[in-house]
XYZ file of C-alpha atoms in Angstrom:
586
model
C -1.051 -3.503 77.812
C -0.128 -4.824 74.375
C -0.423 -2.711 71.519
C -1.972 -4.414 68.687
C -1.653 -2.534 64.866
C -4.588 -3.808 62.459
C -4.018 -3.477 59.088
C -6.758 -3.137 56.480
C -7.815 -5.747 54.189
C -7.768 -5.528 50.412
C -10.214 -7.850 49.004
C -8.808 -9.442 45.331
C -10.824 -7.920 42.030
C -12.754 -9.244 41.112
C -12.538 -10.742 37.843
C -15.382 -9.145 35.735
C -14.148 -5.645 34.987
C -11.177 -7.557 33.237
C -13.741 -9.713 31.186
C -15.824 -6.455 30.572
C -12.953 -4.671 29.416
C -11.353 -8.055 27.374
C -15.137 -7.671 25.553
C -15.295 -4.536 25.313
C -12.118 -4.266 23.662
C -12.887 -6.952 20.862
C -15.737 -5.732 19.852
C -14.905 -2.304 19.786
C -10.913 -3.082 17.899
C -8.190 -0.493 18.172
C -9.005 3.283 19.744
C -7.843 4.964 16.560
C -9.982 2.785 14.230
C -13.628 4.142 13.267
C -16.436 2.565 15.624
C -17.823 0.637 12.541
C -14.336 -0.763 12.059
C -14.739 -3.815 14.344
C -18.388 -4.765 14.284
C -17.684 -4.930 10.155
C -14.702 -7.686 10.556
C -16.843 -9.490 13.212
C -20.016 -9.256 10.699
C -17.546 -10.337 7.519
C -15.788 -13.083 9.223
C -19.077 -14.232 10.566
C -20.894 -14.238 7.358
C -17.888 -16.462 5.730
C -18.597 -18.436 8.487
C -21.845 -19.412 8.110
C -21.528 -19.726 4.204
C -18.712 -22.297 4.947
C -20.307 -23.985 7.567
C -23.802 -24.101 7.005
C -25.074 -27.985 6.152
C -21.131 -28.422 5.989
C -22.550 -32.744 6.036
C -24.730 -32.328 2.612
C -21.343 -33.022 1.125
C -21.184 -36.456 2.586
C -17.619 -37.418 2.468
C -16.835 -34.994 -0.040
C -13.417 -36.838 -2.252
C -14.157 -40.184 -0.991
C -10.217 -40.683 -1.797
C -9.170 -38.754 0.708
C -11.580 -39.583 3.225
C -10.566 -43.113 3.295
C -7.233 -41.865 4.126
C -8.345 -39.487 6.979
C -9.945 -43.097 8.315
C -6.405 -44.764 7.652
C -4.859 -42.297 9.905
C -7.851 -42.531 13.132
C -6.844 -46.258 12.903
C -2.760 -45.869 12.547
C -0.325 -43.567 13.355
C 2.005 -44.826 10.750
C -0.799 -44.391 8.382
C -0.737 -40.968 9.524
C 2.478 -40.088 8.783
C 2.355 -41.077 5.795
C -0.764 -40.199 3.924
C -1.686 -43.922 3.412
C -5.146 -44.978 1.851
C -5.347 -47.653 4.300
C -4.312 -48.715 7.675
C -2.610 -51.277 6.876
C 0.202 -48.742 4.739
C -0.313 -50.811 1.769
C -0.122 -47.920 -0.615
C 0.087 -44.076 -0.111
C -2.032 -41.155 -1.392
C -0.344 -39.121 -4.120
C -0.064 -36.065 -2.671
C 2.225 -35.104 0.592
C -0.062 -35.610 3.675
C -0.041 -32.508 5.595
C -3.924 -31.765 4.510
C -4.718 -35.037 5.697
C -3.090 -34.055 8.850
C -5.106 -31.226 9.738
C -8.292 -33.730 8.918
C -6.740 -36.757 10.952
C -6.025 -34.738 14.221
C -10.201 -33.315 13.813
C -11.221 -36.826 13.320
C -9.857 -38.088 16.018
C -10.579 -35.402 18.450
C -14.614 -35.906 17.366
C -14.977 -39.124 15.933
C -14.745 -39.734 12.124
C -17.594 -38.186 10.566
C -18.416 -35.820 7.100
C -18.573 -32.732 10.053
C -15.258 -33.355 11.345
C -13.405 -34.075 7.978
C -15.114 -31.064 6.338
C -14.906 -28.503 9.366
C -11.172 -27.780 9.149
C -11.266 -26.649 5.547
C -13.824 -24.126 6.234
C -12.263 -22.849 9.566
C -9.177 -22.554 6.941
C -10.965 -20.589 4.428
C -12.321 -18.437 7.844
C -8.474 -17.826 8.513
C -7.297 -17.106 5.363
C -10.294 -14.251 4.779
C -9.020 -12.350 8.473
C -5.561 -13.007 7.053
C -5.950 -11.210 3.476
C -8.261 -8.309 6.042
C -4.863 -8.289 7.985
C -2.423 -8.181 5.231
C -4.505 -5.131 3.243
C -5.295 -3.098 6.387
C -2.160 -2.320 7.657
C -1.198 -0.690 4.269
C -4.210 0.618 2.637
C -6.802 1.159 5.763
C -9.860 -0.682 7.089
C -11.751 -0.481 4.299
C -9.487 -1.460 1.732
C -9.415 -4.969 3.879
C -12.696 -5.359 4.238
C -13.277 -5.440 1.058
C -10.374 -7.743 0.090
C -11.940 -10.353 2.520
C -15.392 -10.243 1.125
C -14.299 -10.887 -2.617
C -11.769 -13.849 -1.326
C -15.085 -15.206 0.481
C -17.698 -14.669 -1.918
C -15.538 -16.082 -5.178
C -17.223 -19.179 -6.597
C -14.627 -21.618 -6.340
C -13.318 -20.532 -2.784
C -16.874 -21.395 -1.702
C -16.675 -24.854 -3.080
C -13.155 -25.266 -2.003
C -13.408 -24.641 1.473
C -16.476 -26.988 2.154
C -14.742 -29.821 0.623
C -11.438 -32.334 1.826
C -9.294 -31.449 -1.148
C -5.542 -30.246 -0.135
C -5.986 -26.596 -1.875
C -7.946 -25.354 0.921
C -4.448 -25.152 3.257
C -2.643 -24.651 0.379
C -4.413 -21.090 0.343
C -3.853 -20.464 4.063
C -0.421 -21.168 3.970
C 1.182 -19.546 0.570
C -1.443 -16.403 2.003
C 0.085 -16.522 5.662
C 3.646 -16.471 3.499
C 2.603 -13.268 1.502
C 1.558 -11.365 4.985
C 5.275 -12.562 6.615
C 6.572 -11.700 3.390
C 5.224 -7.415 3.564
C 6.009 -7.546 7.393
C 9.893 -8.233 6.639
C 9.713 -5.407 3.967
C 7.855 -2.875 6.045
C 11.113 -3.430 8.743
C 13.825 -5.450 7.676
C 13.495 -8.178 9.699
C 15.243 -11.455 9.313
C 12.573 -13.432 11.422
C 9.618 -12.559 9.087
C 11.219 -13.870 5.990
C 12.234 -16.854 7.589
C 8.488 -17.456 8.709
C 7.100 -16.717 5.085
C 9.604 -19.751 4.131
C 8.745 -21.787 6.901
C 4.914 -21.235 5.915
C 5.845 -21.782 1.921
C 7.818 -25.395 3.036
C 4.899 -26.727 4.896
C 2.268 -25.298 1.948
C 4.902 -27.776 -0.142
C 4.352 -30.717 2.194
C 0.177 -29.774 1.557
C 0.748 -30.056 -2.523
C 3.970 -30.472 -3.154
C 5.546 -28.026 -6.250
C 2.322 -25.901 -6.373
C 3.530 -24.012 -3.235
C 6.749 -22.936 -4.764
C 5.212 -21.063 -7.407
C 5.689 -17.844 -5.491
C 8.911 -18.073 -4.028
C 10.368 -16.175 -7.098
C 7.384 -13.208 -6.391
C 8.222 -13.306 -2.906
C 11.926 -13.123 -2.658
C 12.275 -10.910 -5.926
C 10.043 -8.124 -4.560
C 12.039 -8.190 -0.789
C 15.392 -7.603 -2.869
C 13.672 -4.833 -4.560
C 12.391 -3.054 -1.864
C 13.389 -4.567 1.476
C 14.815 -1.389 3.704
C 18.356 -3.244 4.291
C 21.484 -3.330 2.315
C 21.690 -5.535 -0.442
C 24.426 -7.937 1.235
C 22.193 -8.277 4.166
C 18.700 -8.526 1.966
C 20.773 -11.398 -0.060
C 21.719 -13.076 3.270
C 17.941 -12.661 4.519
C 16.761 -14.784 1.337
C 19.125 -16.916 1.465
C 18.104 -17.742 4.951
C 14.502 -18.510 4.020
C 15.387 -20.690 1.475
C 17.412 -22.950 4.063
C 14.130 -22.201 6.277
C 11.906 -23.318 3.399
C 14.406 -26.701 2.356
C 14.098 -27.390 5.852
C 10.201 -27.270 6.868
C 9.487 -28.918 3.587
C 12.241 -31.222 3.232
C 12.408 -33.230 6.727
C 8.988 -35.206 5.589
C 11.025 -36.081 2.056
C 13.875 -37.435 3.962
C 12.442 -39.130 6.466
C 10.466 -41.482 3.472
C 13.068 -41.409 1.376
C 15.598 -42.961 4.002
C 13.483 -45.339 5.317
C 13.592 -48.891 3.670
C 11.235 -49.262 1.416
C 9.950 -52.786 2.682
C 8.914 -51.018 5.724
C 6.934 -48.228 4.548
C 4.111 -47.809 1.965
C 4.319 -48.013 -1.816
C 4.100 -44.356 -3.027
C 1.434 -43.893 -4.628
C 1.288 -41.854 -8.318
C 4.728 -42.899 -8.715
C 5.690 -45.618 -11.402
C 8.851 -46.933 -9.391
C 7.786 -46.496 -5.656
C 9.927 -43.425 -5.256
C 8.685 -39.735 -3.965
C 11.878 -37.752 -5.527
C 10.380 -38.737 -9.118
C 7.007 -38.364 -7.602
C 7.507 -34.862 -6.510
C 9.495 -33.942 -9.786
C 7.794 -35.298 -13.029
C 3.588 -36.551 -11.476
C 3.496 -33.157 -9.214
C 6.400 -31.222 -10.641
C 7.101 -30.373 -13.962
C 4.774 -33.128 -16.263
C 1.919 -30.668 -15.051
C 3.478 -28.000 -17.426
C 4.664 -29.573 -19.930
C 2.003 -32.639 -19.960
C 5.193 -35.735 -19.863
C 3.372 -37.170 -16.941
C 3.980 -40.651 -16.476
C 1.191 -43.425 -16.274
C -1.383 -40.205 -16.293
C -3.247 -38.961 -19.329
C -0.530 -36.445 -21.243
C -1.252 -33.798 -23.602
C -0.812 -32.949 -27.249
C 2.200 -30.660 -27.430
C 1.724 -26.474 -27.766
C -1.904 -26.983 -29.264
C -3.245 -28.253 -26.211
C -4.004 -31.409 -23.827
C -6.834 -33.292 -22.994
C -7.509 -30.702 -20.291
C -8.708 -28.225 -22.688
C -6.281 -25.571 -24.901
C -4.088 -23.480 -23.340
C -3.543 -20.241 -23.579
C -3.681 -16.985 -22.135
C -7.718 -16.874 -22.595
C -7.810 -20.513 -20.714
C -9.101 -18.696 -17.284
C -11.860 -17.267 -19.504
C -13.208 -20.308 -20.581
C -16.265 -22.292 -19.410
C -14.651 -24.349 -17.536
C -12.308 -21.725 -15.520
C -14.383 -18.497 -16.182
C -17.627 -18.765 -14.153
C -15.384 -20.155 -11.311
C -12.597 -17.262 -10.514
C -12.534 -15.103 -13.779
C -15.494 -12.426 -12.136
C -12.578 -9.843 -11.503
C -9.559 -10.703 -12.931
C -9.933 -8.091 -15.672
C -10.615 -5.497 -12.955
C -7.796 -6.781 -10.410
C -5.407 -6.614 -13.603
C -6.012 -2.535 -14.271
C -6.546 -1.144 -10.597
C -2.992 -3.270 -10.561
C -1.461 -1.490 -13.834
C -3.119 2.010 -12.353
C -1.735 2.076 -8.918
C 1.728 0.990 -10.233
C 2.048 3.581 -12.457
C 0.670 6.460 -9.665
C 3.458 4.855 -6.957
C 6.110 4.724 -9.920
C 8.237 7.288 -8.068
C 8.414 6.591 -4.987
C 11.286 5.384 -2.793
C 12.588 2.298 -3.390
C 11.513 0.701 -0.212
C 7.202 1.818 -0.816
C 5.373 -1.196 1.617
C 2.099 0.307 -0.584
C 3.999 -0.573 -4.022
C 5.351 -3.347 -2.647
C 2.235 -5.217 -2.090
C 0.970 -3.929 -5.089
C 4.419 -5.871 -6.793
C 3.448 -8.833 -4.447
C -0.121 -9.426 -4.931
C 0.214 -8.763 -8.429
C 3.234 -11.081 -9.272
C 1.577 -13.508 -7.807
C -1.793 -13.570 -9.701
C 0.571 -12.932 -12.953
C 2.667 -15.697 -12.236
C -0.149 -18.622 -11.096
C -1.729 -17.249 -13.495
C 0.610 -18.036 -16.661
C 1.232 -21.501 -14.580
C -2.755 -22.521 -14.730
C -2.971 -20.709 -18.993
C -0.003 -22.430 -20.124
C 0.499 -25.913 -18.210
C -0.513 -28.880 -20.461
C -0.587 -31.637 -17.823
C -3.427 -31.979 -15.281
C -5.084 -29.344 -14.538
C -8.558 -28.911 -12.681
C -11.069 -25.574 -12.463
C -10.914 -25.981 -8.441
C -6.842 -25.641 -8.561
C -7.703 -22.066 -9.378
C -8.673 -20.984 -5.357
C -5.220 -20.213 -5.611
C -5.643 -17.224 -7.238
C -8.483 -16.098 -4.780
C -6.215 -14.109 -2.236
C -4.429 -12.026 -5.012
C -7.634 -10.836 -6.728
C -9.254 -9.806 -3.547
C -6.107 -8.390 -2.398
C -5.676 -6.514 -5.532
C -9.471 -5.386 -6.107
C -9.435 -4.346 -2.590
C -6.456 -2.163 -2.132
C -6.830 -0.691 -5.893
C -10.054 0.477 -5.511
C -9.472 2.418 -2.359
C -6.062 3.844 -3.583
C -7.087 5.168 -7.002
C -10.487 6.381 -4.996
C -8.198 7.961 -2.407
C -6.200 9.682 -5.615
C -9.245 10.567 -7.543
C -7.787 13.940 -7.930
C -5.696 12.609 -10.691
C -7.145 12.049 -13.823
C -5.799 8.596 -14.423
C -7.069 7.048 -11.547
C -10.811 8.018 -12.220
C -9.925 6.830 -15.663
C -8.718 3.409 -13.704
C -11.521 3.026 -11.571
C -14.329 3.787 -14.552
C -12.567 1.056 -16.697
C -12.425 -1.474 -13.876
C -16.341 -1.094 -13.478
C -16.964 -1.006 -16.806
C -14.938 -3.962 -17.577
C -16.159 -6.159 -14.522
C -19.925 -5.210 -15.583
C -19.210 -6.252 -19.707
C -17.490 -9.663 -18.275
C -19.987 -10.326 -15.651
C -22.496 -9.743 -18.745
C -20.677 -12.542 -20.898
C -20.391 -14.654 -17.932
C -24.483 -14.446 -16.665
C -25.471 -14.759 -20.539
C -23.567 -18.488 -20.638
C -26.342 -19.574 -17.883
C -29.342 -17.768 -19.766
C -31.636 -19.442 -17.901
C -30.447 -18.275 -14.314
C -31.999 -14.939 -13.784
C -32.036 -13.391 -17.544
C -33.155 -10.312 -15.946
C -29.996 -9.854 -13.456
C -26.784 -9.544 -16.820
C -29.070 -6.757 -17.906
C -29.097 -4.715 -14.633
C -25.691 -5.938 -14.071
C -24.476 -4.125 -17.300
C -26.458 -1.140 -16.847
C -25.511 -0.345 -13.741
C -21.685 -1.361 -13.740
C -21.857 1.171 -16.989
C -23.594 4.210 -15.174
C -21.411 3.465 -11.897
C -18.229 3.998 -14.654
C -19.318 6.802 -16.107
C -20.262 8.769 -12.688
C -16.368 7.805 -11.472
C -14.851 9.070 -14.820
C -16.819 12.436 -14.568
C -16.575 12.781 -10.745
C -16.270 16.054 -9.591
C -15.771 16.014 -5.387
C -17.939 18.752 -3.215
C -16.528 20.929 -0.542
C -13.942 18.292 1.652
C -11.854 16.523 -1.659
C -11.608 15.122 -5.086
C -10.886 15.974 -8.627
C -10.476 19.472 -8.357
C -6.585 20.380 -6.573
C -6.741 22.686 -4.147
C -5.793 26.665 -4.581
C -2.087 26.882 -3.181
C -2.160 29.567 -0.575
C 0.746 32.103 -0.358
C 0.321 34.810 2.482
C 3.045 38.052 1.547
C 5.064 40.088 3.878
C 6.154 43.549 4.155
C 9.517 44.611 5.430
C 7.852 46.677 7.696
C 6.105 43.949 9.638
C 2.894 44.576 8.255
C 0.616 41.932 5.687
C -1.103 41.549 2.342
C -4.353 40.367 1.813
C -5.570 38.124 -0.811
C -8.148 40.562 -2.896
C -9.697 37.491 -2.960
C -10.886 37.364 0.850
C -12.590 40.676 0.606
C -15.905 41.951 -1.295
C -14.006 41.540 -4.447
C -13.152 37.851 -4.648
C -14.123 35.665 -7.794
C -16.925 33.521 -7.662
C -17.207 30.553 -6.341
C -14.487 31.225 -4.011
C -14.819 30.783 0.158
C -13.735 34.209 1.969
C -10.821 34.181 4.098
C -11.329 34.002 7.733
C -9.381 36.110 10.563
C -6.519 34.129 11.868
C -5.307 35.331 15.396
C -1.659 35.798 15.936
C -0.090 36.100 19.141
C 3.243 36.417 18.236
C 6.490 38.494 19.901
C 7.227 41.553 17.955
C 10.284 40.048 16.189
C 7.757 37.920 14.745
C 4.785 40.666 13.765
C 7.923 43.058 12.620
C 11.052 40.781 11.054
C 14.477 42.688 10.728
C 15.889 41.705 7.614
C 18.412 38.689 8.836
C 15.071 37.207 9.897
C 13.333 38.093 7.092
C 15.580 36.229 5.089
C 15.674 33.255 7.055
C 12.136 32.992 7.226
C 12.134 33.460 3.245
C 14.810 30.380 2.768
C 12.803 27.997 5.194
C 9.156 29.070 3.471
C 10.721 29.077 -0.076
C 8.293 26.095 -1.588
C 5.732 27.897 -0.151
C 6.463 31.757 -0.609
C 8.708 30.910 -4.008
C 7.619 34.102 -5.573
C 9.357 36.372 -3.218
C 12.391 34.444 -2.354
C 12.615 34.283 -6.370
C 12.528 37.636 -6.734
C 14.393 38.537 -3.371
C 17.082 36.277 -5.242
C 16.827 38.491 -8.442
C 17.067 41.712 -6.104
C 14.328 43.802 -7.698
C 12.482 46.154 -5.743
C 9.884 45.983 -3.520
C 7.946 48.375 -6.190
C 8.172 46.066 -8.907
C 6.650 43.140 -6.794
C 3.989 45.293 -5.736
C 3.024 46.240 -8.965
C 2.967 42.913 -10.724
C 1.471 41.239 -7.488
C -2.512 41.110 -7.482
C -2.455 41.558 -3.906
C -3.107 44.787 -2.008
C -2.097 46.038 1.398
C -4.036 46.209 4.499
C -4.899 49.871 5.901
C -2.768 50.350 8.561
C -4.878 51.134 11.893
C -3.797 52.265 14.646
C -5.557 50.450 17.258
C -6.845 51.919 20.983
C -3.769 51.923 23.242
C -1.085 50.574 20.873
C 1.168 51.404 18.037
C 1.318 51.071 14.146
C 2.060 47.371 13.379
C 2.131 46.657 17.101
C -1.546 45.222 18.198
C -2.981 46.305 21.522
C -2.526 44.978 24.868
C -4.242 41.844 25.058
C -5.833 41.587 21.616
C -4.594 39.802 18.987
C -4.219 41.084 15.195
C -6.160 39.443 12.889
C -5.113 38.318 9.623
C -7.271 37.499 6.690
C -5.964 34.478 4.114
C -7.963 33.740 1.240
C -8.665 29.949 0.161
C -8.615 26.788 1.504
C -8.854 25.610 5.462
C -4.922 25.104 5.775
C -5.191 24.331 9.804
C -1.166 25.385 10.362
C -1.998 28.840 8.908
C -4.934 28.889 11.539
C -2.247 27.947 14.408
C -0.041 31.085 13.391
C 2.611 29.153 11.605
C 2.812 29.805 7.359
């Protein structure tokens, strides 16, 4: 008879659990993040979303210009390389055409239509909102992120911006996805991060040109601050994203600039069909200093035809109502929080995006003020990241030191400064609301003033907690605080019984341990190692110390200083809820 051995059958999972799990997991985010956490970045990211998107096609084509090139490039790949107007590469937009790109591909994925030329720019604004969450979060906490990506979505001209074909709109993603590579390499040194944030800062180039470089000093000044490597190695790492930034912006340039120029499009802005003068005086440097050739210059220091310049020029009508909302609050939480991280190591991530996000509102900034060549209110998106970044993390790190004074100082003039310019700013459309400057003011006011006087409850804030020092005796035995018993001050929480189960060495230190225990606890116990150090006597420290000594007892079935078989001895400290005293430890 044959024997025959049947083994059992395993039947494959089934597939669900994994998709439950996959679901579960995104909508409830990381284990150690709060449950509200996730649902919030889903709700914010959702809510840019459907401002973005919503009757994206009342636009129509949006910049006609630019739409007729997307329709060049649908109908020619040549036209598609290079940005022409037409596809028959007469003549060439005069920008760089990676925007166009990003619009081409959509168009002719979908068909060319107002929804597919518009539709990239707002999923761009979408990803540069999660990326200023992701770049604030990791530093300063959820909160501090979520409220970074709210003020990038809800400022004026990033809501115009990102519903319309204009080249800022991935401008902003890019030089953003640069800043985030840029605090990665500082946080640990590596190599491969910087050379991403060039990468990202070459292609922002090839998106509009000069305008991308403008934080390259910000960037790589603030990793040879406080990047954790040697300086050798930190000037090799920036030297390596420069060759990563020459290269990802440069192979476009060479590529038109070697090719003959009877077989490629005229380049259009330029006076002599060449993109190296393009690049340099039309996109380049005529926009600060207004010697723009064949445009419409300016008139020297006072001003140029784009309105005076000056360090007020973001204030103005034209610029104000479109980005200026927080500036002057961005501009103190930045002053407050450098001044509070002042002394800390040289290699700070939290001071170093502090030095990032605020170099580079300072520096695009000064760019958009003082530049007397052309110069639109919608160029000033740019600035949208840094504010929200700024506003974001500020506000939770001076809340999170409210215990100092100047912090609550910080945070009171930030509100009341944002309420007085949001006053100035409503009052300039009296007609919109007249009722809604007047609450605005009121309220921004009161808000300051309850910050400046804050006084915290029971868990935190202003007031510093009462440093707790617990006293020995040579003979093993404790002092209590006199102010754990009947006769503590007012106001002040009773100590609670701490239970010790400690060897005896521990309950009743010989003096070698004594004074090791004295030399590891000295910031903590630094009046009795001082005056252990002085060698005065244990009399003299009694009688200038306010505490008292516990009544020995002499508990059922154990010794003096020795607690009972299986009971522990309690021991009262006064003040605070310090959770290693409640372990055993001091």
């Amino acid at each position: 008879m044959e024997n025959t051995q049947t083994f059992p059958r395993y039947r494959q999972a089934s597939a669900s659990p994994r998709i439950r799990h996959a679901a579960y997991s995104l909508v409830r985010g990381q284990a150690a993040d709060p449950p509200w956490v996730r649902p919030a970045l889903i709700g914010l990211l959702g809510t840019t979303a459907l401002l973005y998107l919503w009757n994206l096609a009342a636009s129509g084509w949006a910049n006609a210009y630019y739409s007729a090139a997307v329709l060049a490039g649908t109908k020619s790949w040549a036209a598609l390389f290079f940005g022409s107007l037409d596809a028959s590469n007469f003549i060439t937009v005069d920008k760089a055409p990676a925007a166009l790109w990003v619009m081409e591909i959509s168009a002719r994925l979908f068909g060319f239509n107002g929804w597919s030329v518009l539709a990239p720019q707002a999923l761009e604004g979408i990803a540069t909102v999660a990326i200023v969450y992701l770049a604030v979060r990791r530093y300063l906490g959820p909160a501090a992120g979520l409220l970074a990506g709210a003020v990038v979505a809800l400022t004026p001209v990033a809501g115009l911006m990102f519903r319309f074909n204009n080249p800022d709109a991935l401008l902003v993603l890019l030089i953003t996805a640069a800043t985030y590579a840029t605090l990665r390499a500082i946080e640990n040194g590596r190599t491969r991060w910087l050379v991403l944030a060039g990468a990202l800062v070459g292609f922002g180039f090839l998106a509009k040109e000069l305008q991308a470089f403008i934080i390259i000093p910000v960037l790589a000044g603030v990793y040879l601050i406080a990047g954790p490597p040697s300086i050798g190695r930190r000037i090799g790492q920036v030297l390596a994203a420069a060759v990563a930034v020459i290269l990802s912006s440069g192979w476009w340039v060479a590529a038109v600039e070697l090719m003959p120029s009877a077989s490629r499009p005229y380049i259009g802005g330029s006076q002599n069909n060449d993109l190296i003068s393009l690049i340099f005086g039309y996109n380049g440097f005529g926009r600060l200093t207004g010697n723009e050739s064949g445009s419409v210059g300016g008139f020297g220091a006072l001003g140029s035809r784009w309105g005076l310049t000056g360090w007020n020029r973001l204030f103005n009508s034209q610029f104000g109502g479109q980005i200026s909302w927080l500036i002057p609050a961005a501009i103190i939480l930045l002053g407050a929080s450098l001044l509070l991280t002042f002394r800390r190591p040289r290699t700070d991530i939290v001071r170093a995006a502090f030095l990032i996000w605020g170099g580079s509102l300072l520096l695009t900034g000064a760019v958009f003020s003082f530049g007397q060549g052309i110069i639109h209110p919608y160029y000033t998106v740019a600035l949208a990241p840094a504010i929200g970044a700024l506003v974001g993390m500020g506000g939770v790190f001076l809340w999170q030191h409210r215990s100092e004074r100047i912090a609550r100082l910080a945070l009171g003039a930030a509100l009341a400064a944002t309420a007085l310019w949001a006053f100035v700013l409503l009052d300039r459309s009296a007609t919109f609301f007249p009722a809604l400057r007047t609450a605005v003011l009121v309220g921004g006011l009161a808000l300051a003033a309850l910050t400046v006087g804050l006084r915290a409850g029971r868990h935190g804030g202003a007031r510093r907690p009462r440093r707790l020092h617990v006293r020995y005796r040579l003979d093993g035995t404790h002092w209590r605080d006199p102010l754990s018993g009947p006769g503590r001050r007012r106001g002040q929480r009773s100590g609670r019984p701490v239970c010790r189960r400690r060897p005896d060495w521990r309950i009743r230190p010989t003096w070698g341990r004594l004074w090791w225990r004295l030399r590891r606890r000295s910031a903590r116990c630094r009046t009795e190692f001082s005056v252990w150090r002085r060698r005065k006597s244990w009399r003299w420290w009694r009688r200038k110390s306010r505490w008292r000594r516990v009544p020995e007892q002499r508990p059922a079935g154990g010794r003096p200083g020795q607690p009972a078989p299986g009971r522990c001895e309690p021991l009262h400290l006064g003040g605070g809820d310090n959770r290693r005293q409640q372990r055993g430890g001091l």
